[in-house]
XYZ file of C-alpha atoms in Angstrom:
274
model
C -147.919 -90.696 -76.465
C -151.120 -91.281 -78.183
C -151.343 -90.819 -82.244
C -154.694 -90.498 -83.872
C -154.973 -91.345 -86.902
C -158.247 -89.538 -89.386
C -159.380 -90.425 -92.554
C -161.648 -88.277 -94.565
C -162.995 -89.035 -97.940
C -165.762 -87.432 -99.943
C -168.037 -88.594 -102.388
C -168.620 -88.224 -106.351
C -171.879 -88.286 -108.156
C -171.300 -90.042 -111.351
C -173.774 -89.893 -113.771
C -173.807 -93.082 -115.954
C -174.862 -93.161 -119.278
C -177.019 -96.069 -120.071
C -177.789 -97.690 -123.150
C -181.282 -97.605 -124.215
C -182.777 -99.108 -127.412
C -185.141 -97.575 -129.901
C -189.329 -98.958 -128.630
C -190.344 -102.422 -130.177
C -193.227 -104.045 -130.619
C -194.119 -106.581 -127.989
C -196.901 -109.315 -128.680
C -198.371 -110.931 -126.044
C -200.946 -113.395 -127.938
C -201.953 -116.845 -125.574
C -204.450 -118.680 -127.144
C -205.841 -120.909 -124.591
C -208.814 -123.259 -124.874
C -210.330 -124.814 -121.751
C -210.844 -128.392 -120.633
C -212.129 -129.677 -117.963
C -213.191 -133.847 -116.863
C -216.032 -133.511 -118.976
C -214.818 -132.141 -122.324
C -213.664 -128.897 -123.999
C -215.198 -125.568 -124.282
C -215.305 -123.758 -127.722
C -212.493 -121.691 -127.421
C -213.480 -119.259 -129.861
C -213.058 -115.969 -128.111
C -209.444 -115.189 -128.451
C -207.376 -111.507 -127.170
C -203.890 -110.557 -129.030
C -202.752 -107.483 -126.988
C -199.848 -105.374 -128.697
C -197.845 -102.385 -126.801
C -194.590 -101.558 -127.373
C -191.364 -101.939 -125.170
C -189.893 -98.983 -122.897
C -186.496 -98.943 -121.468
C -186.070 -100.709 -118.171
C -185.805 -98.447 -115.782
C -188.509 -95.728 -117.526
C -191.458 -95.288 -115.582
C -193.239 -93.636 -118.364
C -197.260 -95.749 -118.821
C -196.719 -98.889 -121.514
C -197.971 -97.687 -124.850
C -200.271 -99.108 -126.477
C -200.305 -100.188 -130.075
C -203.561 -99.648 -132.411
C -203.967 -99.793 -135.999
C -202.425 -102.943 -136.747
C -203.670 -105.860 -138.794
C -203.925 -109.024 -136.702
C -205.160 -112.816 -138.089
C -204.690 -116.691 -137.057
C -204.809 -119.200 -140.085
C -204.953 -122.908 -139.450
C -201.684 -124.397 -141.392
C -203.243 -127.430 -142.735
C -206.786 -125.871 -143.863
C -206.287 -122.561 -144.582
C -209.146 -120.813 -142.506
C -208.579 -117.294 -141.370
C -209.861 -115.787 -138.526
C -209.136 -111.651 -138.257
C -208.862 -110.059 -134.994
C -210.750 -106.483 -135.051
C -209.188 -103.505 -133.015
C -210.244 -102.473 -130.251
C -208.008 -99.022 -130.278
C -206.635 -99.857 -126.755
C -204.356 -102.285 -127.397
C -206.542 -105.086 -127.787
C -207.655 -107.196 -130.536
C -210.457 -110.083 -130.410
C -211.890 -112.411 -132.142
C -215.287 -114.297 -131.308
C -214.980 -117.154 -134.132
C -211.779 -119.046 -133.414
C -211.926 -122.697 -133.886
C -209.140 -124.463 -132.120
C -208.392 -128.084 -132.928
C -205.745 -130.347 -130.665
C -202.561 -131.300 -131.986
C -203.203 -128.194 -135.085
C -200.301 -125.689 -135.722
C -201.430 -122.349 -136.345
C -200.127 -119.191 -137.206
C -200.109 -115.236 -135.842
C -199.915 -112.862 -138.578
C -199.387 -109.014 -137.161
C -198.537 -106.154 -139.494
C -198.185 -103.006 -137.843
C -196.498 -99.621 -138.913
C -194.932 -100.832 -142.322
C -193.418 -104.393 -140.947
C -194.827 -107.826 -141.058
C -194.517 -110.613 -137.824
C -195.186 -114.328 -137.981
C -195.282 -116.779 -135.056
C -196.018 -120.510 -135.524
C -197.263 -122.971 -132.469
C -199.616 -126.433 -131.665
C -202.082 -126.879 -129.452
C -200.852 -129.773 -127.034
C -203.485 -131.912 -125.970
C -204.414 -130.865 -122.355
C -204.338 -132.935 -119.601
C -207.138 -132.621 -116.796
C -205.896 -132.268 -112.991
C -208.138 -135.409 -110.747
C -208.167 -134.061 -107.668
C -206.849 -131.559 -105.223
C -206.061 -131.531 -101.118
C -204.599 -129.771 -98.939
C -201.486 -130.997 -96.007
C -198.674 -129.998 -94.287
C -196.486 -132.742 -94.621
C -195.992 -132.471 -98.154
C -194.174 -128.728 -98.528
C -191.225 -127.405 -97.594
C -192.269 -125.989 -94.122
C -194.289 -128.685 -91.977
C -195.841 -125.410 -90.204
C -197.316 -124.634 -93.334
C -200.473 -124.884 -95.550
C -200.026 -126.386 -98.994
C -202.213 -127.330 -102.113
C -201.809 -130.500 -103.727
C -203.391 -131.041 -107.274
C -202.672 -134.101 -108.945
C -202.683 -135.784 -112.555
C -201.666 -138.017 -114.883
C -199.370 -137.703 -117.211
C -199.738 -139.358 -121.019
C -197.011 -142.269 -121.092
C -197.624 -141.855 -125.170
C -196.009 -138.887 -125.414
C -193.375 -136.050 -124.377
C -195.151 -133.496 -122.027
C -194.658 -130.064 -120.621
C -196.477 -128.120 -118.265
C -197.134 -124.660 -117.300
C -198.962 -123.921 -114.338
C -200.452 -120.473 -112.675
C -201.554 -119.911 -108.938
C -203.757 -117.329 -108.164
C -204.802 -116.543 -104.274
C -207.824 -114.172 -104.558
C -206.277 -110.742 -103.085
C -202.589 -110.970 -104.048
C -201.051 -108.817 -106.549
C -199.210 -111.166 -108.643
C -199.789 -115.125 -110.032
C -197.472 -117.864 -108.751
C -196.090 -119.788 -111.631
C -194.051 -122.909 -112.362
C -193.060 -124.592 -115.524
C -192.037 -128.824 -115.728
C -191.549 -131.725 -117.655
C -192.452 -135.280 -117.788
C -188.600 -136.478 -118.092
C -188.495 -138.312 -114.804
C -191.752 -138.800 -114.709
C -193.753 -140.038 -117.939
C -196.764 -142.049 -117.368
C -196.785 -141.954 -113.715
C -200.272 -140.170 -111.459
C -198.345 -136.938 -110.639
C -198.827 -134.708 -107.520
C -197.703 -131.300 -107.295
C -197.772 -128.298 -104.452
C -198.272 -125.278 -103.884
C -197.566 -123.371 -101.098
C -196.383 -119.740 -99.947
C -193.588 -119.206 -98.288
C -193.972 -116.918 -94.913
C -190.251 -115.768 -94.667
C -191.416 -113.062 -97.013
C -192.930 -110.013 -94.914
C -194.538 -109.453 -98.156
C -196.452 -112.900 -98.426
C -198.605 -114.598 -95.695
C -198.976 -118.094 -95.882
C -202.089 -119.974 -97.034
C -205.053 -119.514 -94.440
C -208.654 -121.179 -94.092
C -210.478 -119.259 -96.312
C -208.524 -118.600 -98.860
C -209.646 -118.931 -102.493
C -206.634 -120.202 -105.121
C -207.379 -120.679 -108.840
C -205.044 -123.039 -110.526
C -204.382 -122.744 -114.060
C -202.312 -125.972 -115.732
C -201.716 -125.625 -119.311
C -200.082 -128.382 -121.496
C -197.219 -126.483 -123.756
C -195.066 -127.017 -126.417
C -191.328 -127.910 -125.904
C -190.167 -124.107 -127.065
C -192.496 -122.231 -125.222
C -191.431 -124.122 -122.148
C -187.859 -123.467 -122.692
C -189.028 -119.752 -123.380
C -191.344 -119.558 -120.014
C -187.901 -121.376 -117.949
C -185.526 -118.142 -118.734
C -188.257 -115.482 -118.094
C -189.326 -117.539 -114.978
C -185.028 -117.284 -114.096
C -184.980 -113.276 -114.963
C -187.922 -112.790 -112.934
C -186.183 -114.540 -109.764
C -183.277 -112.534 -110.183
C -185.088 -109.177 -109.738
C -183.396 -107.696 -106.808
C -180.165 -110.122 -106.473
C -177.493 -107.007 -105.892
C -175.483 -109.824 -108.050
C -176.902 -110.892 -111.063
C -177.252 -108.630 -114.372
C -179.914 -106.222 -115.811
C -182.409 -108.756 -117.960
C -182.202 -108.155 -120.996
C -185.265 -108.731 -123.762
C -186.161 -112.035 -124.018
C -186.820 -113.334 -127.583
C -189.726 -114.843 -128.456
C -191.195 -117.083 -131.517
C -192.507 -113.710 -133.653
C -190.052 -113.091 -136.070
C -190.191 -110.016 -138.407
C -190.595 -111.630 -141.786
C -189.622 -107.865 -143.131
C -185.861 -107.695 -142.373
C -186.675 -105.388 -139.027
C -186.044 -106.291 -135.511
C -187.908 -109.250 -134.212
C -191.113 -108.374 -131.991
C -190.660 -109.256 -128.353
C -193.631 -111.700 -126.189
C -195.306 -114.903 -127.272
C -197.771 -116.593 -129.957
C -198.880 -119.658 -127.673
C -202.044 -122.021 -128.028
C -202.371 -124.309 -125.205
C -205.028 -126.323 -123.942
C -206.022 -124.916 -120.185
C -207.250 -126.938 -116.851
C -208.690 -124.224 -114.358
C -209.940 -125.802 -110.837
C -210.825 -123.341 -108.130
C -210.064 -124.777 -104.457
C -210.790 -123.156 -100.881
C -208.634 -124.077 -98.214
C -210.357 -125.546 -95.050
């Protein structure tokens, strides 16, 4: 005698309530001045863009912010250079004068509340040379870039470096120290990994822009946690990320403004892989 057993279920749609906070203003302000083996460019045109945050699910268009009163002073002398609005968001000035190893400050007032952000411009350091190998990556079956440096013995440095292939959607970035390795010729890669149906590896052809950018110690600690949320994007494990604080702080008594004030001196080398 046979006995069957059935089990039947059915399924609820719950409806979650989920906490959402009032918009805030997010400042994305990098002030970058380029080197290169030959010397420094001006670095006086300079972009603040403003917007303000949306919930993290929303996919309502970022809003932009206009209206707002943006300036950089130099801490030790004083000189003030206004950004003008562009009413999209935008706001540039054409007479910034950068100096190495100079702390400066972002001053942004915007809809009755006032936000400060203080940083240096690290000295940059120039990349020497770049290559290309397989033997050097993770997968031997695989095209990587090698750039390669070196690092000031005279000081602590940290680095923050963008990839660019011409086509893809999104930068490759990285952030590192000089802990392990002060004063020594560095070499770094860069290479894409094909296990991603997303991603094909580097080809001959291909044009990659690398961006290396000496930073300050906070910003680096700052980039290292955003870098961490942004790998945890679609981990069915880890939580919801939640808004990172930055270095603009609401001088008024309101919430703190989300994003950045950086300066950094910037290295950009273009390389085509053979």
């Amino acid at each position: 005698m046979g006995i069957g057993l059935f089990f039947t279920s059915c399924t609820d749609v719950v409806d979650v309530d989920l906490t959402t906070e009032e918009p805030n203003l997010v400042i994305e302000a990098s002030l970058d001045w380029e080197i290169n083996d030959t010397g420094a460019t001006t670095g006086n045109e300079q972009t603040v863009k403003l917007s303000m945050s949306s919930p993290y699910f929303s996919q309502d268009q970022v809003e932009m912010v206009t209206g707002a009163t943006v300036k950089v002073v130099n801490n030790a002398t004083g000189e003030e250079y206004p950004f003008t609005d562009q009413n999209n968001g935008y706001y540039t000035t054409f007479s910034f004068e950068p100096l190495v190893n100079q702390s400066f400050t972002l001053y942004v007032e915007y809809d009755g509340e006032s936000y400060e952000a203080t940083d240096t411009f690290e000295e940059g350091t120039v990349i020497s040379n770049v290559d290309q190998s397989t033997e050097g990556g993770f997968d031997t079956d695989l095209t990587e870039i090698n750039y390669y440096f070196q690092d000031d013995a005279t000081r602590d440095n940290f680095y923050f470096v963008k990839f660019y292939r011409d086509g893809d959607l999104l930068n490759s970035i990285e952030t590192f120290s000089d802990e392990f390795i002060n004063g020594n010729l560095i070499n770094n890669f860069y290479e894409l990994d094909d296990d991603d149906d997303d991603i094909e590896p580097l080809k001959p052809g291909d044009v990659v822009d690398i961006n290396f950018y000496s930073i300050t110690e906070p910003y680096y600690n700052y980039m290292n946690i955003l870098i961490y949320q942004a790998e945890e994007v679609g981990n069915p494990f880890s939580t919801v990320p939640v808004g990172l604080q930055g270095n603009c702080k609401n001088v008024s008594g309101g919430k703190d403004a989300y994003g950045y004030f950086r300066t950094t001196q910037v290295n950009q080398v273009t390389y085509t892989v053979q």
